[in-house]
Coordinates of C-alpha atoms and ligand atoms in Angstrom, one line a residue:
M1 CA -113.4 160.3 307.6
S2 CA -110.0 161.1 309.2
A3 CA -107.4 163.1 307.3
Q4 CA -105.2 160.0 306.8
T5 CA -108.0 157.9 305.3
K6 CA -109.1 160.7 302.9
G7 CA -105.7 160.8 301.2
E8 CA -103.4 163.7 300.3
K9 CA -104.5 166.0 297.5
L10 CA -102.3 168.8 296.0
F11 CA -103.8 172.0 294.6
R12 CA -101.7 174.5 292.6
G13 CA -102.4 178.2 292.5
I14 CA -100.5 181.5 292.5
A15 CA -98.2 182.2 295.4
V16 CA -99.0 185.7 296.6
S17 CA -97.8 185.9 300.2
A18 CA -94.8 184.0 301.4
G19 CA -94.8 181.6 304.3
I20 CA -96.0 178.2 305.2
C21 CA -98.9 177.4 307.5
R22 CA -100.9 174.4 308.5
G23 CA -104.2 174.0 310.1
K24 CA -107.9 173.4 309.7
I25 CA -109.7 174.8 306.7
L26 CA -112.6 177.1 307.0
V27 CA -114.5 177.4 303.7
L28 CA -116.2 180.8 303.7
D29 CA -118.5 180.7 300.9
R30 CA -119.7 178.0 298.6
A31 CA -119.6 179.3 295.0
Q32 CA -123.2 178.4 294.4
H33 CA -126.0 176.2 295.7
V34 CA -126.8 173.5 293.2
I35 CA -130.5 173.5 292.9
V36 CA -132.0 170.6 291.1
K37 CA -135.7 170.8 290.1
R38 CA -137.5 167.6 290.9
Q39 CA -141.0 166.7 289.9
L40 CA -143.0 165.3 292.8
A41 CA -145.6 162.7 293.1
E42 CA -148.9 164.0 294.7
A43 CA -148.1 162.3 298.0
E44 CA -144.7 164.0 298.3
T45 CA -145.9 167.6 298.3
A46 CA -146.8 167.6 302.0
V47 CA -143.3 166.3 302.8
E48 CA -141.7 169.1 300.8
V49 CA -143.9 171.7 302.4
G50 CA -142.8 170.3 305.8
R51 CA -139.1 170.5 304.8
F52 CA -139.6 174.1 303.7
E53 CA -141.3 175.1 307.0
K54 CA -138.6 173.3 309.0
A55 CA -135.9 175.2 307.1
L56 CA -137.6 178.5 307.8
V57 CA -137.7 177.7 311.5
Q58 CA -134.0 176.7 311.5
T59 CA -133.1 179.8 309.7
R60 CA -135.1 182.0 312.1
Q61 CA -133.3 180.4 315.0
Q62 CA -129.9 180.9 313.4
I63 CA -130.5 184.5 312.6
S64 CA -131.8 185.3 316.0
E65 CA -128.7 183.7 317.5
V66 CA -126.4 185.7 315.3
Q67 CA -128.4 188.8 316.1
R68 CA -128.3 188.2 319.9
K69 CA -124.5 187.8 319.8
L70 CA -124.0 190.9 317.7
I71 CA -126.1 193.0 320.1
E72 CA -124.2 191.5 323.0
N73 CA -120.8 192.4 321.5
M74 CA -121.5 195.5 319.4
G75 CA -124.8 197.0 320.4
T76 CA -128.3 197.2 319.0
K77 CA -127.4 199.2 315.9
E78 CA -125.3 196.3 314.5
G79 CA -127.9 193.7 315.6
D80 CA -130.6 195.6 313.7
I81 CA -128.9 194.6 310.4
F82 CA -130.8 191.3 310.7
E83 CA -134.2 192.8 311.4
A84 CA -134.9 192.9 307.7
H85 CA -134.0 189.3 307.3
L86 CA -136.3 188.2 310.1
L87 CA -139.2 190.3 308.6
M88 CA -138.7 188.7 305.2
L89 CA -138.8 185.3 306.8
E90 CA -142.1 186.1 308.3
D91 CA -143.5 187.6 305.1
R92 CA -146.7 185.5 304.6
M93 CA -146.9 186.4 300.9
L94 CA -143.6 185.0 300.1
V95 CA -144.0 181.9 302.3
D96 CA -147.5 181.2 300.9
E97 CA -146.3 181.6 297.3
V98 CA -143.6 179.0 297.9
I99 CA -146.0 176.6 299.4
R100 CA -148.5 177.1 296.6
T101 CA -145.7 176.5 294.0
I102 CA -144.7 173.3 295.7
Q103 CA -148.4 172.1 295.8
E104 CA -149.5 173.3 292.4
Q105 CA -146.4 172.8 290.3
K106 CA -145.4 169.7 292.3
V107 CA -141.8 170.7 292.6
N108 CA -139.3 170.2 295.4
A109 CA -138.9 172.8 298.1
E110 CA -135.5 174.3 297.2
S111 CA -136.5 174.7 293.6
A112 CA -139.8 176.4 294.5
F113 CA -138.2 178.6 297.1
H114 CA -135.3 179.6 294.9
A115 CA -137.6 180.6 292.0
V116 CA -139.9 182.7 294.2
S117 CA -137.2 184.4 296.2
E118 CA -135.2 185.2 293.1
R119 CA -138.3 186.9 291.7
Y120 CA -138.7 188.9 294.9
A121 CA -135.0 189.9 294.9
A122 CA -135.1 190.9 291.2
A123 CA -138.2 193.0 291.7
L124 CA -136.5 194.8 294.7
A125 CA -133.3 195.3 292.8
A126 CA -135.2 197.0 290.0
V127 CA -136.9 199.5 292.2
D128 CA -135.7 203.1 292.0
D129 CA -135.2 203.4 295.7
E130 CA -131.8 202.8 297.3
Y131 CA -133.3 201.4 300.5
L132 CA -135.4 198.8 298.7
R133 CA -132.5 197.9 296.4
E134 CA -130.4 197.2 299.4
R135 CA -133.2 194.8 300.6
A136 CA -132.5 192.8 297.4
N137 CA -129.2 191.9 298.9
D138 CA -130.8 191.0 302.2
M139 CA -133.2 188.8 300.2
R140 CA -130.4 187.0 298.5
D141 CA -128.5 186.6 301.7
L142 CA -131.6 185.1 303.3
T143 CA -132.3 182.8 300.4
S144 CA -128.8 181.5 300.7
R145 CA -129.3 180.8 304.4
V146 CA -132.6 179.0 303.8
L147 CA -131.0 177.0 301.0
D148 CA -128.1 176.0 303.3
N149 CA -130.7 174.5 305.6
L150 CA -132.7 172.8 302.9
L151 CA -129.7 171.4 301.2
Q152 CA -128.0 170.8 304.6
V153 CA -125.0 172.7 303.5
R154 CA -123.1 174.0 306.5
S155 CA -124.4 177.5 307.2
Q156 CA -122.4 180.5 306.2
V157 CA -119.7 181.6 308.4
D158 CA -119.8 184.8 310.4
L159 CA -116.2 186.0 310.1
R160 CA -116.3 187.8 313.4
K161 CA -117.2 184.5 315.1
I162 CA -114.1 182.6 314.2
T163 CA -112.8 181.1 317.4
E164 CA -109.9 179.0 316.3
P165 CA -107.0 179.9 314.0
C166 CA -107.7 178.5 310.6
I167 CA -106.9 178.7 306.9
L168 CA -109.6 180.7 305.2
V169 CA -110.8 179.4 301.9
G170 CA -113.2 181.4 299.7
H171 CA -114.1 181.9 296.0
D172 CA -112.8 185.4 296.5
L173 CA -112.1 187.4 299.7
S174 CA -113.0 191.0 299.1
P175 CA -110.7 193.6 300.7
S176 CA -113.6 194.8 302.8
M177 CA -114.0 191.2 304.1
T178 CA -110.3 190.7 304.8
A179 CA -110.0 194.1 306.4
Q180 CA -112.5 193.1 309.0
L181 CA -111.0 189.8 310.0
D182 CA -109.6 189.0 313.4
K183 CA -106.1 188.6 312.1
K184 CA -105.0 186.4 315.0
M185 CA -107.5 183.8 313.8
V186 CA -106.2 183.6 310.3
L187 CA -103.3 181.2 309.5
G188 CA -103.5 181.6 305.7
F189 CA -105.7 182.5 302.8
A190 CA -106.7 180.4 299.8
T191 CA -109.0 181.6 297.0
D192 CA -110.4 180.4 293.7
I193 CA -109.7 183.6 291.9
G194 CA -107.3 186.6 292.1
G195 CA -103.8 187.6 291.1
K196 CA -100.6 188.7 292.7
T197 CA -101.6 192.3 292.9
S198 CA -105.3 192.0 293.8
H199 CA -105.9 193.9 297.0
T200 CA -106.7 190.7 299.0
A201 CA -103.2 189.5 298.1
I202 CA -101.7 192.8 299.1
I203 CA -103.4 192.7 302.5
A204 CA -102.3 189.1 303.1
R205 CA -98.7 190.2 302.3
S206 CA -98.8 193.2 304.5
L207 CA -100.2 191.1 307.4
G208 CA -97.4 188.5 306.8
I209 CA -100.1 185.8 306.3
P210 CA -99.2 183.1 303.7
A211 CA -101.6 183.1 300.8
V212 CA -102.3 181.3 297.6
V213 CA -104.9 182.6 295.1
G214 CA -106.1 181.4 291.7
L215 CA -106.8 177.8 293.0
K216 CA -109.9 177.8 290.7
T217 CA -112.1 175.2 292.5
A218 CA -110.8 175.4 296.1
S219 CA -113.9 176.7 297.6
E220 CA -115.9 173.9 296.1
E221 CA -113.5 171.1 296.7
F222 CA -112.1 171.9 300.2
E223 CA -114.1 170.9 303.2
T224 CA -114.4 172.9 306.4
G225 CA -112.6 171.0 309.1
D226 CA -110.1 169.3 306.8
Y227 CA -106.4 169.7 307.7
A228 CA -104.2 171.4 305.1
L229 CA -100.8 172.8 304.5
L230 CA -100.5 176.0 302.6
D231 CA -97.3 176.9 300.9
G232 CA -97.2 180.6 300.1
Y233 CA -93.7 180.3 298.6
N234 CA -94.7 177.9 295.8
G235 CA -98.4 178.5 295.5
T236 CA -99.7 175.1 296.6
V237 CA -102.2 173.8 299.1
V238 CA -101.9 170.2 300.3
V239 CA -105.2 168.9 301.8
N240 CA -104.8 166.0 304.2
P241 CA -101.0 166.0 303.9
T242 CA -99.2 162.7 304.6
D243 CA -96.5 162.5 307.3
Q244 CA -93.9 162.5 304.6
T245 CA -95.2 165.8 303.2
L246 CA -95.4 167.3 306.6
F247 CA -91.8 166.3 307.2
E248 CA -90.6 167.9 304.0
Y249 CA -92.4 171.1 304.8
G250 CA -90.9 171.0 308.3
Q251 CA -87.5 171.1 306.6
L252 CA -88.5 173.9 304.4
S253 CA -89.7 175.9 307.4
R254 CA -86.4 175.3 309.1
I255 CA -84.5 176.7 306.1
K256 CA -86.8 179.7 306.1
A257 CA -86.3 180.2 309.8
S258 CA -82.5 180.3 309.4
L259 CA -82.9 182.9 306.6
E260 CA -85.2 184.9 308.9
E261 CA -82.3 185.1 311.3
K262 CA -79.9 186.4 308.6
L263 CA -82.5 189.0 307.7
Q264 CA -83.0 190.0 311.3
E265 CA -79.3 190.7 311.6
I266 CA -79.5 193.5 309.0
Q267 CA -82.6 195.0 310.4
K268 CA -80.9 198.2 311.5
Q269 CA -78.4 198.4 308.6
P270 CA -79.0 200.8 305.7
A271 CA -79.9 199.5 302.3
V272 CA -76.6 200.4 300.5
T273 CA -75.1 198.5 297.6
L274 CA -71.6 197.1 297.8
D275 CA -70.3 200.1 295.8
G276 CA -72.0 202.6 298.0
K277 CA -75.3 203.5 296.4
F278 CA -78.0 204.2 299.0
I279 CA -81.6 203.1 298.2
H280 CA -84.3 204.4 300.4
L281 CA -86.4 201.4 301.5
S282 CA -89.8 202.1 303.0
A283 CA -93.0 200.2 303.7
N284 CA -96.5 200.1 302.4
I285 CA -99.1 200.3 305.2
E286 CA -102.9 200.2 305.6
D287 CA -103.4 201.7 309.0
Q288 CA -101.8 202.6 312.3
N289 CA -101.6 198.9 313.4
D290 CA -98.8 198.5 310.9
I291 CA -96.4 200.9 312.6
E292 CA -94.8 198.1 314.6
A293 CA -94.2 196.0 311.5
V294 CA -92.6 199.0 309.7
I295 CA -90.1 199.4 312.5
A296 CA -89.5 195.7 313.2
N297 CA -88.7 195.1 309.5
G298 CA -86.2 197.9 309.3
A299 CA -88.1 200.1 306.8
E300 CA -87.2 203.8 306.8
G301 CA -90.6 205.2 306.9
V302 CA -93.7 204.7 304.8
G303 CA -93.6 205.0 301.0
L304 CA -97.3 204.3 300.6
F305 CA -100.1 204.7 303.2
R306 CA -103.2 203.2 301.6
T307 CA -105.7 205.4 303.4
E308 CA -108.7 203.7 301.8
F309 CA -108.6 201.0 304.4
L310 CA -109.6 203.5 307.0
F311 CA -112.8 204.0 305.0
I312 CA -113.7 200.4 304.1
S313 CA -113.2 198.8 307.5
R314 CA -116.0 200.8 309.1
D315 CA -119.7 201.5 308.6
S316 CA -119.5 205.3 308.1
L317 CA -117.1 207.9 306.8
P318 CA -114.2 208.7 309.1
T319 CA -114.3 212.3 310.2
E320 CA -111.4 214.8 309.9
E321 CA -110.6 214.2 313.5
D322 CA -110.7 210.3 313.1
Q323 CA -108.3 210.6 310.2
Y324 CA -106.1 213.2 311.8
K325 CA -105.6 211.0 314.9
V326 CA -104.5 208.0 312.7
Y327 CA -102.2 210.0 310.4
R328 CA -100.7 211.9 313.4
Q329 CA -100.0 208.6 315.2
V330 CA -98.2 207.1 312.3
A331 CA -96.2 210.3 311.5
A332 CA -95.2 210.8 315.1
A333 CA -94.2 207.2 315.6
L334 CA -92.0 207.1 312.5
K335 CA -90.4 210.6 312.8
P336 CA -88.0 211.6 311.4
H337 CA -88.6 209.1 308.6
P338 CA -91.0 210.2 305.9
V339 CA -94.6 209.0 305.8
I340 CA -96.2 209.3 302.4
I341 CA -99.9 209.5 302.8
R342 CA -101.8 208.7 299.7
T343 CA -105.2 210.3 299.3
L344 CA -108.2 208.1 299.0
D345 CA -108.0 205.4 296.3
L346 CA -111.5 203.9 296.5
G347 CA -112.9 202.0 293.6
G348 CA -111.4 199.3 291.4
D349 CA -111.5 196.3 293.8
K350 CA -111.7 198.5 296.9
F351 CA -115.2 199.5 298.0
A352 CA -116.7 200.9 301.1
S353 CA -120.2 199.4 301.2
H354 CA -121.5 202.3 303.3
L355 CA -120.9 204.7 300.4
Q356 CA -123.3 202.6 298.2
L357 CA -121.6 203.4 294.9
A358 CA -123.3 202.3 291.8
Q359 CA -121.9 199.2 290.1
E360 CA -119.8 200.0 287.1
M361 CA -119.1 197.9 284.0
N362 CA -115.3 198.5 284.3
P363 CA -114.5 199.6 287.8
F364 CA -110.8 199.7 287.3
L365 CA -111.4 202.2 284.4
G366 CA -114.1 204.0 286.2
W367 CA -114.9 206.3 289.1
R368 CA -111.8 205.6 291.2
A369 CA -109.3 207.3 293.4
I370 CA -108.6 211.0 292.5
R371 CA -111.5 211.0 290.0
F372 CA -113.9 210.1 292.8
C373 CA -112.3 212.5 295.2
L374 CA -112.4 215.5 292.9
A375 CA -116.1 214.8 292.3
Q376 CA -116.6 214.7 296.1
P377 CA -114.7 217.8 297.2
E378 CA -116.1 217.8 300.7
L379 CA -115.0 214.3 301.4
F380 CA -111.6 215.1 299.8
R381 CA -111.1 218.3 301.7
T382 CA -111.8 216.5 305.0
Q383 CA -109.0 214.1 304.2
L384 CA -106.6 216.8 303.0
R385 CA -107.2 218.9 306.1
A386 CA -106.5 215.8 308.3
I387 CA -103.2 215.1 306.4
L388 CA -102.1 218.7 306.5
R389 CA -102.7 218.8 310.2
A390 CA -100.8 215.6 310.8
S391 CA -97.9 217.2 308.8
A392 CA -97.2 219.4 311.8
E393 CA -96.3 216.2 313.8
G394 CA -93.8 214.4 311.6
N395 CA -92.3 214.1 308.2
V396 CA -95.5 213.8 306.2
K397 CA -95.7 213.9 302.4
L398 CA -98.9 213.9 300.4
M399 CA -99.5 211.8 297.3
Y400 CA -102.3 211.6 294.8
P401 CA -103.3 208.3 293.3
M402 CA -104.3 207.7 289.6
I403 CA -103.2 211.0 288.2
S404 CA -103.9 210.8 284.4
G405 CA -103.3 214.3 283.4
L406 CA -102.4 217.9 284.3
D407 CA -105.9 219.0 285.0
E408 CA -106.4 216.6 287.8
L409 CA -103.2 217.6 289.4
N410 CA -104.1 221.3 289.2
Q411 CA -107.5 220.7 290.6
A412 CA -106.2 218.6 293.5
N413 CA -103.4 221.2 294.2
A414 CA -106.0 224.0 294.2
L415 CA -108.0 222.1 296.9
V416 CA -104.8 221.6 298.9
E417 CA -104.1 225.3 298.7
A418 CA -107.7 226.1 299.8
C419 CA -107.3 223.8 302.8
K420 CA -104.0 225.4 303.7
A421 CA -105.6 228.8 303.6
E422 CA -108.4 227.6 305.9
L423 CA -106.0 226.2 308.4
R424 CA -103.9 229.3 308.4
A425 CA -107.0 231.4 309.1
E426 CA -108.0 229.0 311.9
K427 CA -104.4 229.2 313.2
I428 CA -104.0 225.4 313.0
P429 CA -100.4 224.4 312.4
F430 CA -99.2 222.3 309.4
D431 CA -96.0 221.9 307.4
E432 CA -95.9 224.9 305.0
K433 CA -93.3 223.0 303.0
L434 CA -95.2 219.8 302.8
D435 CA -94.0 217.8 299.7
I436 CA -96.6 216.7 297.3
G437 CA -96.1 213.9 294.9
A438 CA -98.1 211.7 292.6
M439 CA -98.4 208.0 291.8
V440 CA -97.4 207.2 288.2
E441 CA -99.7 204.3 287.6
I442 CA -101.5 205.2 284.4
P443 CA -99.5 205.1 281.2
S444 CA -100.5 208.7 280.3
A445 CA -98.9 209.9 283.5
A446 CA -95.6 208.3 282.6
L447 CA -95.8 209.7 279.1
I448 CA -96.3 213.2 280.4
A449 CA -93.9 212.7 283.3
E450 CA -92.0 215.9 282.3
T451 CA -95.1 218.0 282.6
L452 CA -95.9 216.5 286.0
A453 CA -92.4 216.5 287.3
K454 CA -92.2 220.3 287.0
R455 CA -95.0 220.6 289.5
L456 CA -94.3 217.9 292.0
K457 CA -91.6 216.9 294.6
F458 CA -91.6 213.1 293.9
F459 CA -93.1 210.3 291.9
S460 CA -94.1 206.9 293.1
I461 CA -94.6 204.3 290.4
G462 CA -97.7 202.2 291.1
S463 CA -96.6 199.2 289.1
N464 CA -99.7 197.2 290.0
D465 CA -101.9 199.5 288.1
L466 CA -99.3 200.6 285.6
I467 CA -98.9 197.0 284.4
Q468 CA -102.6 196.3 284.2
Y469 CA -103.4 199.5 282.3
T470 CA -100.4 199.3 279.9
L471 CA -101.0 195.6 279.1
A472 CA -104.8 195.7 279.4
A473 CA -104.6 192.8 281.8
D474 CA -106.9 193.0 284.9
R475 CA -104.7 192.6 288.0
T476 CA -107.3 190.6 289.7
N477 CA -108.1 188.1 287.0
E478 CA -106.1 184.9 287.1
K479 CA -107.1 184.0 283.5
V480 CA -104.9 186.8 282.2
S481 CA -102.2 186.6 284.8
H482 CA -99.8 185.2 282.1
L483 CA -100.1 188.6 280.3
Y484 CA -99.5 190.6 283.4
E485 CA -95.7 190.8 282.9
P486 CA -93.7 193.3 284.9
T487 CA -90.7 192.8 282.6
H488 CA -92.6 193.6 279.5
P489 CA -90.4 196.1 277.5
A490 CA -93.3 198.6 277.5
I491 CA -93.4 198.7 281.3
L492 CA -89.6 199.1 281.5
R493 CA -89.7 202.0 279.0
L494 CA -92.4 203.8 281.0
I495 CA -90.4 203.4 284.2
K496 CA -87.3 204.6 282.5
M497 CA -89.2 207.6 281.1
T498 CA -90.6 208.5 284.5
V499 CA -87.2 208.3 286.3
E500 CA -85.5 210.4 283.6
A501 CA -88.1 213.1 283.7
A502 CA -88.0 213.2 287.5
H503 CA -84.2 213.4 287.6
Q504 CA -84.1 216.1 285.0
H505 CA -86.3 218.2 287.2
G506 CA -84.4 217.4 290.4
I507 CA -87.1 215.2 292.0
W508 CA -86.9 211.5 293.1
T509 CA -88.8 208.5 291.9
G510 CA -89.9 205.5 294.0
V511 CA -91.8 202.3 293.2
C512 CA -94.6 201.3 295.6
G513 CA -96.2 198.5 293.5
E514 CA -95.6 194.9 294.5
I515 CA -92.6 194.5 292.2
A516 CA -90.7 196.8 294.6
G517 CA -90.8 194.0 297.2
D518 CA -89.7 191.3 294.8
P519 CA -86.0 190.5 295.3
V520 CA -85.9 189.2 291.7
L521 CA -87.1 192.6 290.3
A522 CA -85.7 195.1 292.7
P523 CA -82.2 195.1 291.1
L524 CA -83.8 195.9 287.7
L525 CA -85.6 198.8 289.2
I526 CA -82.5 200.1 290.9
G527 CA -80.6 199.7 287.6
L528 CA -83.3 201.8 285.9
G529 CA -82.5 204.6 288.3
V530 CA -85.3 204.3 290.9
D531 CA -84.4 206.0 294.1
E532 CA -86.8 204.5 296.6
L533 CA -88.6 201.1 297.0
S534 CA -91.6 200.7 299.1
A535 CA -92.9 197.3 299.9
A536 CA -95.1 195.3 302.4
P537 CA -93.3 195.3 305.7
P538 CA -92.6 191.6 305.9
V539 CA -90.7 191.6 302.5
V540 CA -88.6 194.7 303.2
P541 CA -85.8 192.7 304.8
Q542 CA -85.4 190.5 301.7
V543 CA -85.1 193.5 299.5
K544 CA -82.5 195.0 301.8
Y545 CA -80.6 191.7 301.9
I546 CA -80.2 191.7 298.1
V547 CA -79.4 195.4 297.9
R548 CA -76.6 195.0 300.4
R549 CA -75.1 192.2 298.2
L550 CA -75.5 194.0 294.9
K551 CA -73.3 196.4 293.0
I552 CA -75.0 199.3 291.3
T553 CA -72.9 198.6 288.2
E554 CA -74.5 195.1 288.0
A555 CA -77.9 196.5 288.4
Q556 CA -77.2 199.1 285.6
E557 CA -75.9 196.4 283.3
L558 CA -79.1 194.4 283.9
A559 CA -81.2 197.4 283.1
A560 CA -79.2 198.2 280.0
F561 CA -79.7 194.6 278.8
A562 CA -83.4 194.8 279.6
L563 CA -83.9 198.0 277.7
Q564 CA -82.7 196.6 274.5
C565 CA -84.2 193.1 274.9
E566 CA -87.5 192.3 273.2
S567 CA -88.6 189.4 275.2
P568 CA -90.2 189.7 278.7
S569 CA -89.3 186.2 279.6
E570 CA -85.6 186.7 278.6
I571 CA -85.5 189.8 280.7
Y572 CA -87.1 188.0 283.7
A573 CA -84.6 185.1 283.3
R574 CA -81.7 187.6 283.5
C575 CA -83.2 189.2 286.6
Q576 CA -83.6 185.8 288.2
K577 CA -80.0 184.9 287.4
L578 CA -78.6 188.1 288.9
A579 CA -80.8 187.7 292.0
R580 CA -79.9 184.1 292.5
D581 CA -76.2 184.8 292.0
T582 CA -76.3 187.7 294.4
A583 CA -78.4 186.3 297.2
P584 CA -78.7 182.5 296.8
S585 CA -80.1 182.0 300.3
L586 CA -83.2 183.9 299.3
F587 CA -83.9 181.3 296.7
D588 CA -82.4 177.9 297.7
S589 CA -85.4 176.7 299.6
K590 CA -88.1 176.0 297.1
T591 CA -89.6 172.5 297.4
Ligands
PEP1 C1 -100.1 200.4 292.5 O1 -101.1 200.5 291.7 O2 -99.0 199.8 292.2 C2 -100.3 200.8 293.9 C3 -99.3 200.8 294.7 O3 -101.5 201.2 294.3 P1 -102.7 200.1 294.6 O4 -102.1 198.7 294.6 O5 -103.2 200.5 296.0 O6 -103.7 200.3 293.5
MG2 MG1 -102.7 201.7 292.2

């Protein structure tokens, strides 16, 4: 059916990365295969066995093809990943058991195969051997491929093989998946689940790729190959858009383009309010490929370098040298501006599959970030040494994530001191005066900000986590996204408390969570006394635009109102009013 005859369909989700794109949809994963158990007549069993055998042959051919291409492009090691799949396909025990089930129980092939393979996978998953447990995943992967063929569902997409720019649609796109994409081939992202601050959304924003999450059923309803328009400003996806819709969005794109020009004009200007208050505007980055975007968007350095992406976009741990090269490159390129390198924040929704960490019931409350690093001192020291060495080449600052109390800070500082002593002994240069700061993203850290401030040179408020932990609302769960309120009075009080403690001890406070890049909320943060805002490079110009039209007195009045107001929505409405009055062109283009 052509796009026109199928008819336009509008889907609403959560806008997480601004921009409009249009193009063909590529559905990455079906949520689940629907397996209907069918009782067969005697005569049908042979047909079902035939279908099963044909699906096995097809699957073998497909896997061999993927394997061949992988070896061609990346070498034997990568190609070997599929060896286990092929061996399983040839496992006579499994194949015979499925055939027997079809013949004896007289059930259809997909139902028999699914039941048997699930039993195999469950048995493997229960074994007390890491290697075999891994094979359970292979088994499930393989099952899914065979079922694709039996049910004639389009086969799973190999992300590295995308050859045409497209809008990626998935139930969820894990950060490790998105980190490995060929970015030139991705026009936009659309997912069933997720929230504004899930890491997939953050990556989309930092790549400047429009994205809509929380679409609930997109991955089931959208068809690969359909044409769609994705609106990352308003959180909608229009499948098979009519000419009228395309025309309206064309206008919106033109309005946005003229705004882009205005933003470009202030690229080199400082972020100073009309009454002369300077706000340090910096950028959040994931790796050295973001350097260009930091400069192009007029950010003054890096307020948050999320180093975990160096760990999850590869198959093994990066060495000290690997890390040093990257940190040094960023520091040298952005000198004299500061580059705040945050130590590893793995866990939560960021995993490195090669580390094979055990699954946890509550990953966001679990073995994450500084907790993980302090328990893995060798891994941590490797990173600390790399950061220290890079500090000789630029204005590097070091920042710990997820500090919840003084003990963690003391332990981390002790490791830094040990690394410094080693480097001194080895006569390797580093910045002796390197500033160390901490993220304030756990309520306990805000509540003991005074204690921490005495021992640090800066704070950076990680509002993404601070909000989820304060309000007990998972940042990645769209079902509780209505509770995830940045203007909740509890959040504002914690920010205020942090800023005050910092200023009393003569140190500065930034915000590097996603609210720092929201022009509606930035004035409130400035009014609360925040000194620095760090945001994804593509949104930095908007924040600068509003700062340059704002008076600090207006921001302070807004903050004073917010601190005595009891209603998050009233506070948000006031923020919106000030932002719209101050910089109408940032907002006058909603459809
Ligand atoms: C935060 O929590 O606000 C933050 C900036 O860190 P991350 O999003 O990487 O958890
Ligand atoms: Mg965080």
